[in-house]
Amino acid sequence: MVLVLVIGDMHMPYRKAALPQKFKKLLVPGKIQHILCTGNLCLRETHDYLKNIASDVHIVRGDFDTNTSYPEQKVVTVGQFKIGLIHGHQVVPWGDHDAIATIRRQLDVDVMISGHTHKLEAYEKDGKFYINPGSVTGAYSALERDPVPAFILMDIQSNTLVTYVYSLANDEMEVKKIEFKKALPEREE
């Protein structure tokens, strides 16, 4: 079992002061192996907080990040899955599924993670998996005035990706499970 935290669009402290307390209780050191972040951390302290949860942290630059060392896009391999990571502000129109699919094809990945819209999404399309973790703090955006705080935890086992979608509406935690199986390459006979 390999656990991967998918998180982003924190906007701390400018749009939200902190992570919801119920999320902080779940996101503790020693349980998660990798973190994939869609950016908009805004402060170095937020980066340090993520590094405290897991030593393997991958971050792409959001449109509000001042750290220019974060790349615009990144491809990370975890187990049998190639995972593409972008913030999403470079997708036009923002959040457009076809435009995101085009970037996924360019990166040649099995899983495409994007953010920016603060709208939580996890879906399969054409044999590939797409994730937008939303905003972990519930920070507002131009597209989502009152987003629900959310993050995603992926459990990678062989060619199976089990996605746990955590959201917090009216201070109540909700968890949904979505399973994606990567097609195995056909063997030549």
mmCIF file of C-alpha atoms in Angstrom:
data_model
loop_
_atom_site.group_PDB
_atom_site.id
_atom_site.type_symbol
_atom_site.label_atom_id
_atom_site.label_comp_id
_atom_site.label_asym_id
_atom_site.label_seq_id
_atom_site.Cartn_x
_atom_site.Cartn_y
_atom_site.Cartn_z
ATOM 1 C CA MET A 1 0.000 0.000 0.000
ATOM 2 C CA VAL A 2 1.366 3.378 -1.076
ATOM 3 C CA LEU A 3 -0.547 6.453 0.102
ATOM 4 C CA VAL A 4 -0.427 9.642 -1.961
ATOM 5 C CA LEU A 5 -1.990 12.884 -0.724
ATOM 6 C CA VAL A 6 -3.370 15.094 -3.504
ATOM 7 C CA ILE A 7 -3.904 18.618 -2.239
ATOM 8 C CA GLY A 8 -3.889 22.196 -3.442
ATOM 9 C CA ASP A 9 -5.207 25.736 -3.638
ATOM 10 C CA MET A 10 -4.630 26.506 0.025
ATOM 11 C CA HIS A 11 -4.280 30.292 -0.326
ATOM 12 C CA MET A 12 -3.119 30.606 3.297
ATOM 13 C CA PRO A 13 -3.304 33.094 4.936
ATOM 14 C CA TYR A 14 -4.758 35.393 2.263
ATOM 15 C CA ARG A 15 -8.108 33.720 1.607
ATOM 16 C CA LYS A 16 -8.224 31.265 4.521
ATOM 17 C CA ALA A 17 -6.251 31.346 7.777
ATOM 18 C CA ALA A 18 -5.611 27.617 8.148
ATOM 19 C CA LEU A 19 -6.556 24.074 7.241
ATOM 20 C CA PRO A 20 -9.804 22.829 8.774
ATOM 21 C CA GLN A 21 -9.064 21.211 12.135
ATOM 22 C CA LYS A 22 -10.723 17.933 11.104
ATOM 23 C CA PHE A 23 -8.289 17.687 8.165
ATOM 24 C CA LYS A 24 -5.274 18.506 10.352
ATOM 25 C CA LYS A 25 -6.125 15.529 12.570
ATOM 26 C CA LEU A 26 -5.953 13.217 9.525
ATOM 27 C CA LEU A 27 -2.864 14.692 7.861
ATOM 28 C CA VAL A 28 -0.172 13.600 10.265
ATOM 29 C CA PRO A 29 3.444 12.486 9.717
ATOM 30 C CA GLY A 30 4.283 8.826 9.180
ATOM 31 C CA LYS A 31 1.209 7.655 7.265
ATOM 32 C CA ILE A 32 1.525 9.236 3.806
ATOM 33 C CA GLN A 33 4.443 8.422 1.470
ATOM 34 C CA HIS A 34 3.983 11.065 -1.264
ATOM 35 C CA ILE A 35 2.300 14.454 -1.639
ATOM 36 C CA LEU A 36 1.245 15.903 -4.994
ATOM 37 C CA CYS A 37 0.261 19.561 -4.687
ATOM 38 C CA THR A 38 -1.397 21.687 -7.368
ATOM 39 C CA GLY A 39 0.119 24.868 -5.948
ATOM 40 C CA ASN A 40 -1.106 28.128 -4.471
ATOM 41 C CA LEU A 41 0.538 27.425 -1.147
ATOM 42 C CA CYS A 42 1.395 31.148 -0.919
ATOM 43 C CA LEU A 43 3.782 30.842 2.068
ATOM 44 C CA ARG A 44 6.998 28.942 2.783
ATOM 45 C CA GLU A 45 5.456 27.724 6.053
ATOM 46 C CA THR A 46 2.812 25.833 4.085
ATOM 47 C CA HIS A 47 5.550 24.080 2.092
ATOM 48 C CA ASP A 48 7.306 23.192 5.353
ATOM 49 C CA TYR A 49 4.040 21.822 6.779
ATOM 50 C CA LEU A 50 3.676 19.483 3.785
ATOM 51 C CA LYS A 51 7.316 18.339 4.121
ATOM 52 C CA ASN A 52 6.525 17.461 7.742
ATOM 53 C CA ILE A 53 3.703 15.134 6.607
ATOM 54 C CA ALA A 54 5.779 13.295 3.971
ATOM 55 C CA SER A 55 9.355 13.659 2.775
ATOM 56 C CA ASP A 56 8.469 13.139 -0.919
ATOM 57 C CA VAL A 57 6.578 16.322 -1.858
ATOM 58 C CA HIS A 58 5.944 17.446 -5.443
ATOM 59 C CA ILE A 59 4.553 20.941 -5.993
ATOM 60 C CA VAL A 60 3.744 22.844 -9.170
ATOM 61 C CA ARG A 61 3.502 26.626 -9.272
ATOM 62 C CA GLY A 62 0.083 28.174 -8.907
ATOM 63 C CA ASP A 63 -0.791 31.645 -10.097
ATOM 64 C CA PHE A 64 -0.442 33.009 -6.528
ATOM 65 C CA ASP A 65 2.828 31.260 -5.651
ATOM 66 C CA THR A 66 5.898 33.483 -5.395
ATOM 67 C CA ASN A 67 8.340 30.564 -5.300
ATOM 68 C CA THR A 68 9.617 30.504 -8.876
ATOM 69 C CA SER A 69 11.483 27.224 -8.321
ATOM 70 C CA TYR A 70 8.197 25.300 -8.535
ATOM 71 C CA PRO A 71 7.767 23.992 -12.107
ATOM 72 C CA GLU A 72 4.692 24.720 -14.261
ATOM 73 C CA GLN A 73 4.112 20.996 -14.732
ATOM 74 C CA LYS A 74 5.565 17.758 -13.488
ATOM 75 C CA VAL A 75 5.344 14.030 -14.172
ATOM 76 C CA VAL A 76 5.781 11.699 -11.206
ATOM 77 C CA THR A 77 5.812 7.898 -11.270
ATOM 78 C CA VAL A 78 4.328 6.120 -8.258
ATOM 79 C CA GLY A 79 4.216 2.357 -8.571
ATOM 80 C CA GLN A 80 2.822 1.486 -12.007
ATOM 81 C CA PHE A 81 1.202 4.896 -12.513
ATOM 82 C CA LYS A 82 2.590 7.899 -14.385
ATOM 83 C CA ILE A 83 0.924 10.948 -12.865
ATOM 84 C CA GLY A 84 0.818 14.409 -14.461
ATOM 85 C CA LEU A 85 0.562 17.460 -12.230
ATOM 86 C CA ILE A 86 -0.334 21.042 -13.209
ATOM 87 C CA HIS A 87 -1.890 23.944 -11.339
ATOM 88 C CA GLY A 88 -4.566 24.498 -13.960
ATOM 89 C CA HIS A 89 -4.400 28.251 -14.612
ATOM 90 C CA GLN A 90 -2.769 27.373 -17.945
ATOM 91 C CA VAL A 91 -5.881 25.437 -19.039
ATOM 92 C CA VAL A 92 -8.182 27.525 -21.233
ATOM 93 C CA PRO A 93 -11.032 27.671 -20.511
ATOM 94 C CA TRP A 94 -10.325 26.982 -16.833
ATOM 95 C CA GLY A 95 -11.301 23.458 -15.797
ATOM 96 C CA ASP A 96 -12.240 22.405 -19.338
ATOM 97 C CA HIS A 97 -12.121 18.603 -19.480
ATOM 98 C CA ASP A 98 -11.086 18.449 -23.147
ATOM 99 C CA ALA A 99 -8.233 20.939 -22.627
ATOM 100 C CA ILE A 100 -7.036 18.969 -19.574
ATOM 101 C CA ALA A 101 -7.213 15.747 -21.621
ATOM 102 C CA THR A 102 -4.997 17.378 -24.257
ATOM 103 C CA ILE A 103 -2.364 18.182 -21.602
ATOM 104 C CA ARG A 104 -2.659 14.618 -20.268
ATOM 105 C CA ARG A 105 -1.912 13.256 -23.750
ATOM 106 C CA GLN A 106 1.057 15.622 -24.151
ATOM 107 C CA LEU A 107 2.476 14.432 -20.815
ATOM 108 C CA ASP A 108 1.618 10.795 -21.685
ATOM 109 C CA VAL A 109 0.322 9.960 -18.199
ATOM 110 C CA ASP A 110 -2.236 7.565 -16.699
ATOM 111 C CA VAL A 111 -3.528 10.053 -14.118
ATOM 112 C CA MET A 112 -3.874 13.817 -14.652
ATOM 113 C CA ILE A 113 -4.092 16.115 -11.638
ATOM 114 C CA SER A 114 -5.029 19.770 -12.009
ATOM 115 C CA GLY A 115 -6.401 22.451 -9.726
ATOM 116 C CA HIS A 116 -7.120 26.193 -9.936
ATOM 117 C CA THR A 117 -10.924 25.972 -10.131
ATOM 118 C CA HIS A 118 -11.257 24.919 -6.444
ATOM 119 C CA LYS A 119 -13.896 22.470 -7.683
ATOM 120 C CA LEU A 120 -13.452 18.908 -6.459
ATOM 121 C CA GLU A 121 -13.547 16.341 -9.266
ATOM 122 C CA ALA A 122 -12.424 12.738 -9.759
ATOM 123 C CA TYR A 123 -13.472 10.854 -12.875
ATOM 124 C CA GLU A 124 -12.408 8.296 -15.474
ATOM 125 C CA LYS A 125 -12.454 9.178 -19.169
ATOM 126 C CA ASP A 126 -11.153 7.129 -22.094
ATOM 127 C CA GLY A 127 -9.277 4.711 -19.834
ATOM 128 C CA LYS A 128 -7.449 7.467 -17.912
ATOM 129 C CA PHE A 129 -8.143 9.061 -14.533
ATOM 130 C CA TYR A 130 -8.525 12.777 -13.802
ATOM 131 C CA ILE A 131 -8.403 14.534 -10.437
ATOM 132 C CA ASN A 132 -8.976 18.061 -9.210
ATOM 133 C CA PRO A 133 -8.550 18.020 -5.420
ATOM 134 C CA GLY A 134 -10.450 21.288 -4.993
ATOM 135 C CA SER A 135 -9.268 23.656 -2.267
ATOM 136 C CA VAL A 136 -8.209 21.993 0.980
ATOM 137 C CA THR A 137 -9.061 25.164 2.915
ATOM 138 C CA GLY A 138 -12.266 25.939 1.029
ATOM 139 C CA ALA A 139 -10.787 29.200 -0.274
ATOM 140 C CA TYR A 140 -13.012 31.086 -2.704
ATOM 141 C CA SER A 141 -12.101 31.488 -6.364
ATOM 142 C CA ALA A 142 -13.465 33.270 -9.412
ATOM 143 C CA LEU A 143 -15.279 30.053 -10.383
ATOM 144 C CA GLU A 144 -16.303 28.765 -6.944
ATOM 145 C CA ARG A 145 -17.430 31.433 -4.475
ATOM 146 C CA ASP A 146 -18.121 28.998 -1.630
ATOM 147 C CA PRO A 147 -16.162 25.804 -2.297
ATOM 148 C CA VAL A 148 -16.290 22.866 0.063
ATOM 149 C CA PRO A 149 -12.889 22.129 1.685
ATOM 150 C CA ALA A 150 -11.525 18.917 0.177
ATOM 151 C CA PHE A 151 -8.497 16.738 -0.508
ATOM 152 C CA ILE A 152 -7.833 13.337 -2.016
ATOM 153 C CA LEU A 153 -5.909 10.369 -0.706
ATOM 154 C CA MET A 154 -4.849 7.778 -3.283
ATOM 155 C CA ASP A 155 -3.962 4.223 -2.302
ATOM 156 C CA ILE A 156 -1.860 2.677 -5.076
ATOM 157 C CA GLN A 157 -1.749 -1.121 -5.207
ATOM 158 C CA SER A 158 -0.242 -2.695 -8.334
ATOM 159 C CA ASN A 159 -2.419 -1.546 -11.282
ATOM 160 C CA THR A 160 -5.258 -0.312 -9.039
ATOM 161 C CA LEU A 161 -5.717 3.224 -7.783
ATOM 162 C CA VAL A 162 -8.208 3.551 -4.937
ATOM 163 C CA THR A 163 -9.149 7.178 -4.479
ATOM 164 C CA TYR A 164 -10.637 8.454 -1.233
ATOM 165 C CA VAL A 165 -12.272 11.840 -1.667
ATOM 166 C CA TYR A 166 -12.496 13.768 1.619
ATOM 167 C CA SER A 167 -14.803 16.769 1.839
ATOM 168 C CA LEU A 168 -16.108 18.882 4.686
ATOM 169 C CA ALA A 169 -19.605 20.336 4.274
ATOM 170 C CA ASN A 170 -21.330 22.011 7.226
ATOM 171 C CA ASP A 171 -18.470 20.779 9.426
ATOM 172 C CA GLU A 172 -19.367 17.162 8.574
ATOM 173 C CA MET A 173 -16.691 14.921 7.057
ATOM 174 C CA GLU A 174 -17.706 12.926 4.013
ATOM 175 C CA VAL A 175 -15.528 10.280 2.348
ATOM 176 C CA LYS A 176 -16.230 8.770 -1.066
ATOM 177 C CA LYS A 177 -14.301 5.920 -2.649
ATOM 178 C CA ILE A 178 -13.540 5.664 -6.376
ATOM 179 C CA GLU A 179 -11.533 2.819 -7.878
ATOM 180 C CA PHE A 180 -9.570 3.040 -11.131
ATOM 181 C CA LYS A 181 -7.800 0.078 -12.719
ATOM 182 C CA LYS A 182 -5.030 0.739 -15.189
ATOM 183 C CA ALA A 183 -5.298 -1.435 -18.263
ATOM 184 C CA LEU A 184 -2.423 -3.878 -18.400
ATOM 185 C CA PRO A 185 -0.393 -3.888 -21.621
ATOM 186 C CA GLU A 186 -1.345 -6.675 -23.966
ATOM 187 C CA ARG A 187 1.222 -9.429 -24.278
ATOM 188 C CA GLU A 188 2.563 -10.409 -27.643
ATOM 189 C CA GLU A 189 2.106 -14.054 -28.474
#
